[in-house]
Each structure stands twice: as C-alpha cells, then as structure tokens.
Amino acid sequence: MSLTTTTPELQSYLESFTRFEKSAPGQEQGWLRTLRQEGFARFSELGFPTTHEEDWRFTNISPISRTTFQLADGSAKVKARDLDPFRIPGAASQLVFVNGHYTPELSSLGKLPKGVRVCSLAEAIEHARSLEGLLGRYASFDRDAFIALNTAFLADGGHVYIPRGVVVEAPICLLYVSTGNSAPAMAHPRNLVVAEAHSQVTVVEDYVSIDSGVIFSNIVTELYAGPDTVVAHYMIEREDTQALNVSTLRIQQERNANVESHSLLLGGALVRNNVHPVLAGEGGECLINGLFIGKGRQHMDNYMLVEHAQPHCNSRQFYNGILDEQAHGVFHGRIIVHKDAQKTDAKQTNRNLLLSDEAQIDTKPQLEIYADDVKCTHGATIGQVEENALFYLRSRGLDEIAARRLLLYAFASECLERMRTGPVRTYLEALTTSWLPEGMALVQAAGAEVQRNWEELG
Amino acid sequence: MSLLEIKDLHVKVENHEILKGIDLSVNAGEVHSIMGPNGSGKSTLAQVLARRETFVVTAGEVLYKGKDLLAMKPEEAACEGVFLAFQYPVEVPGISNAYFLRSAVNARRKYRGEEEMDAMDFIPYYKEKMKLLEMDERFMNRSVNEGFSGGEKKRNEIVQMAVLEPKLAILDETDSGLDIDALKIVAKGVNAMRSPDRAIVVVTHYQRLLNYVVPDFVHVLVDGRIVKSGGPELALELEDKGYAGVEGEAVRV
Ligand SMILES: Nc1ncnc2c1ncn2[C@@H]1O[C@H](COP(=O)(O)OP(=O)(O)OP(=O)(O)O)[C@@H](O)[C@H]1O
Ligand SMILES: [Mg+2]
C-alpha cells in the first residue's frame, strides 16, 4: 500500500506516520498494521474539516491544521510529586501517561477484583492478540478525520476490561499529563474500555498540564457497555491554555445498559468534546452530562451525537456553560432516532451563562427522527447572572462577589449533582469551585460534606 | 432620633418617576403599615430601602440609625439590620436554604467583627425558627425557594427574618397568597419579632393581616405619595371606602 497526501499541510503527518510505522507496537500484527494504514489513508483523503462543514461551523481548527506537530516522544521527565494535585483520592488505580506515553513508575494499579484488566493499550497490544476486532470496531473513521488520524497513530492509551458480573466500585483513572515542549507536539491517545454483561465500572479520563506548551491531543475512547451494565465515564479537561484537545468518546450500549458520560471542561485553548453514544439494545439508558467553564480566549465545542438504534431507550443530555471574557462555547446536540427505535425518549437541555459582553455561545439542536412513536424534547437558554437573584442574596448580607460566586456555583452544581455521589464527584466539586471566576473559598463549604453534616444533625 | 427617617424621597425607574416625594418617620418599637393601590410604588419604596440599585433616587434623603442609607450597598444595609421580605421571593436552585442562610448570618457577624457560626451551632438555631413558623425541617436542605408553593415562599421569608433578627423589617405583601391558617402562623411569627428595639413596616392590601399584627400607624400610598396617615382605624376605613374614598378626603384636607 502506498501512501500519499494531496495537501502540503498534511505532508508532515505522512513523514511522522512513516517514522511511526517503523517502531509502532504490534506492527507485526497484520490486522493492526492494516488498521493504521487505512486510518492514515482515510485521514489523507478527508483532510482536516473546515467551518464550511455543518459539524464544524462554529469551530475553526486552523490552530491545529496550520501547525506542524511532531509526534511526542516519551522522554519528558515528570516527578511523582508534581502529580499530587491530580490524584483523585479513593481511586482504584491510576494509569499515568506523559505526552501520551504510559509511564509505569508514576502509575498505580491498586488492588482489583479477579479478572479485571487495567493496563496500557501498548501492553495489551504487545501481549495479547485479543484486541483484534475490538479496537476500531465502533469508532468509525469513515467520516471523521480526527478518528482516522488517531487510528493511524494508534499505539498507547488506557485499556480497561471488566469481566462478566464483576463490580468495580472505585474509579479507574487515566491521567494524561502534557509537559511543556520546545516544539509543538502531538499525541493520539486511544482508550478501550470493555464492560462485559452485568458488570459495573467508573472510568475517569483526566487531561492536565505541567508547564505550558503547544500540544495537540487527539483522543479516541471506545467504550463498550455490555447488557445490564452500569458504566460511568468522566472526561476532565484542565490543561494549560495553549493545549489543543480533540476527543471522541464512542459508546456502544447493549440491552439495558445504563451509561453516564460526564464532561468537565475547564482548560485548553481549543477543545472539541465529541460524545457519541449508540443505544444499540432495548431498554438502554444514557445520561450525557457536561459543564464547560471558559475564560480568556478559550474555545470549547461540545458535539453530541446520540443515536437511538433500538426501541425503549432513554437519553438525557444536559450541558451547562459558563463563559467569561472572550471565551467561545459551542453546544451542538444531535439526536438520531433510527426507524426501529420506537418508544424512544430523548431529551436535551443546554443552559448558558455569559459573564461578559464579548463571551459567545452557539447552541444548536439537530433532531433526525425516522421512527414515529418517540418523545424528543430540546431546549436551550442563554442568560446572564440574574440581577434579581443577585439582589436577593445581597439583601441578606452577602457581598456582591460572594453572591455572584454562589450563583455561579449553583449553576455549575446543577451538573455536579447529576454525578453519583462518591470520590470523583467530591473531587470535581472542589475542582470546579477552585476554577470558577475569583476562586471561591466561601462556596467550598457548599459541597457535599456540609450537606451531610446537616443531615446527620437532623 | 427615629430609626428610619425618609425625607422628600423621589425615585425613578427607567426614566419614570415612581416615588414623588415620600416623607416617613419610623421609630424603633413601632409597626407601620403601608397600603395603597396596585402600582402606587409600595414595592419600589421597599426595595429602595433594601438598596436595590436599579431604582434611581433623584432627590431626597433617607437616614437609618442616623446614617445615610442611600449611600449603602444592599449588603451593607442588610448587615446594618435592614431586612426585606420580598413580594416575589427569588428561587435559587442549587443552594440549600441552610447553606444560604448560614452564609447570610455569617456575613453579618463578619461585618460586626464577630466570630462566624459553624453548622453545629447554626442548625439548632435555624430549626427553632422553622418550628416557630411551623415549617417542615426538611426545607432546610432544599434549594432556596425552588419549587416552593407561594405560601411556602412567604413563610420562608419570615423564617429568614426570624433567623437574621433585623432592626428594620419591611414585609412586602407577605400576606398575599396565604390561606387563613398560614396567615395566622405568619402573624404569630411577626408578632414574636415585635420588640422595643425593632421596627416593622408591613406593606399590604388587606386588613386581614392587620387583624393579627396590629399596626401603630397606617399610611396610604397613592401614585408615589403618602396621601394619608393615621392609626389602625385607617386600615378599616380603607377596607370600607377603598383608596379612592380616602384619597379624595386627603385631597380635601
Ligand atoms: N423595572 C421597572 N421598569 C419599569 N417600570 C417599573 C419597574 N418596576 C416597577 N415599575 C413601575 O413602577 C410602578 C410602581 O411599582 P411597584 O411595584 O412599586 O407598585 P406596588 O405599589 O408595589 O404595586 P402592587 O400592589 O401591585 O405590588 C408601577 O407602575 C410599575 O409598573
Ligand atoms: Mg408591590
């Protein structure tokens, strides 16, 4: 197979790919080699999307397409102590990736139930052949240049396998650390989560920076939720404001699977968060919950594609955005109800607060319904912090800053409250609090702990 | 010196003169009632006193405890002891009543240089006040006013007043939307707050509440002016003759 690219912009990717192929893990496995080559070929054909395409109308990715990135190597040194703020207390295991490369000395696997596999994808590729037919099965790159590109460079990431009937209570965390790089670097993390029937698991993907630098992370996560599973996925983006982060979470839900996707976008310069669940078995339930908080010149684009393929499934999308200064947010909520998906109940809500005149939000619902007996609702609001609510709080003695913080926290907590109580939520409540404009010590106390005290006292 | 001294107060909203020269003096220990037709400016007056900044004072002066009230921000007025029970209490989803109210209590304490109250001390105190207003304790963990019925919201305002122990309490139509039982409970709560060092201003349309909370003075506000003042009997007269009757009389005076 000979590879060419049609545009000079993509030339550097061809060079990177040629070099990558020489040392990529599992390259001796024919299926994998072919998968990568097909990915690259498709990427070359598609090229990067432009704002002329409907799915990218509000997001100009020229900071990505106009930059030449080198594939990040694994040479950056990170001290364990630097990661302390990023450890989620109560996690079962935490895999650490530095610029996309698994770093065992920083990771802890913890004690996991028998049969559960948590390892790096590179390891899984090298030691097993069982990934054939699984990797790339659901994340189709046919019409998506970023997935195609990720597939071409597929090498490392997190692999989580939960056998039938096993319940893993504590969250499994995948921590992706970007370090400052002298030249723009790129990484293509690929995660594969498989939850077999009747199992239960929580997976957290957390993207953080130590030192600032231009890094382009292009992530694909395939999440298979077997029949009767209970699966929660968290995406946390809190990288430096030079980071470019495009992620796709592709969820495949079987019969009666109950899946939650929670996104918390705080950091990054240009962030595109694709969430694409397919409800492929009857009785599935999917919660797609997100909060994005942007300031400066941050651009945060949330693209939801919820596909109902089978009858009697519920999907709930709730996204709240808080945008300050010149930040630009996008919420694109697409729902496709296929012809067999009768009795679908799909709901979508996007609420936004603009804190400055220059902040901007584009919100767009897109419903495509091919079944006749369905319930689909959508709604979006854009507003400011309400003067009458502010006055109400101030009239009770809270100063203006405290009142504003409280209202922002309340707005943000609508999303936090949809998360199951536990270590991840507790961690994210504190994280959100510290991130809101004028970092707010006062409101920290509004979290779960105080609430609990009150209940105990009652 | 009066607790509250309003002199020739003129207020504009969006270039529209709403209050056209109000004079009113309220002493500690007194209960005043302000009555008047819809749109006469009662809520405007109440909110100006609570320092809502969207109302622009174009002339006049308000002294509260001898200080220039109009120079205060809402939170300063609150910390100085002004409390407004809103005609339309605001829903604040995501913030529990208990958290909100404890923050308010502590804001005042901080203002006065006192130590903050922790949840352990606050909760029993809060519960006691809820009990006075016969409000279910479960309300304390619910979001502020969210999903409350009209009557529950009004009762919640009075619970807040009881907790915050203001010097000057202004109740803006706290009685409207209450059934007779709730009205009695609210009246009991208000009466429990009557004290020699506190003044209460009750804005209402009806005699109903005044049967239980008997005012020392009644003022009639019509079209941005106080057209008549008198004792509790004035409220009965209003009930009888309506505002027009009383106003006509005032004009004749
Ligand atoms: N934000 C505003 N913009 C324009 N006009 C306003 C505004 N707020 C109040 N007004 C007007 O000011 C006038 C006085 O209103 P206010 O609410 O003080 O009346 P009120 O005496 O409390 O009436 P009610 O008995 O109906 O509660 C009304 O004509 C009202 O329409
Ligand atoms: Mg009114």
CSV table of C-alpha atoms in Angstrom, one decimal, chain A residues 223 231-235 249 251 259-264 273-277 286-290 304 316 318-319 419:
chain,number,residue,atom,x,y,z
A,223,LEU,CA,-16.4,2.2,25.4
A,231,VAL,CA,-20.9,2.3,33.5
A,232,ALA,CA,-19.8,5.9,34.2
A,233,HIS,CA,-17.3,7.8,32.2
A,234,TYR,CA,-15.8,11.1,33.2
A,235,MET,CA,-13.8,13.4,30.9
A,249,LEU,CA,-16.0,9.2,23.2
A,251,ILE,CA,-20.1,4.5,23.5
A,259,VAL,CA,-24.3,4.6,30.9
A,260,GLU,CA,-23.3,8.0,32.2
A,261,SER,CA,-21.0,10.4,30.4
A,262,HIS,CA,-19.9,13.4,32.4
A,263,SER,CA,-17.6,16.0,30.9
A,264,LEU,CA,-16.0,18.9,32.8
A,273,ASN,CA,-15.5,17.3,23.0
A,274,ASN,CA,-17.4,14.7,20.9
A,275,VAL,CA,-19.7,12.3,22.7
A,276,HIS,CA,-21.3,9.7,20.6
A,277,PRO,CA,-23.4,7.0,22.3
A,286,CYS,CA,-27.8,7.1,28.7
A,287,LEU,CA,-27.1,10.3,30.6
A,288,ILE,CA,-24.9,12.8,28.9
A,289,ASN,CA,-24.0,15.5,31.3
A,290,GLY,CA,-21.5,18.3,30.9
A,304,MET,CA,-23.2,15.4,21.0
A,316,ARG,CA,-30.8,12.7,28.6
A,318,PHE,CA,-27.7,18.3,30.0
A,319,TYR,CA,-24.9,20.7,29.3
A,419,MET,CA,-23.0,12.7,39.1
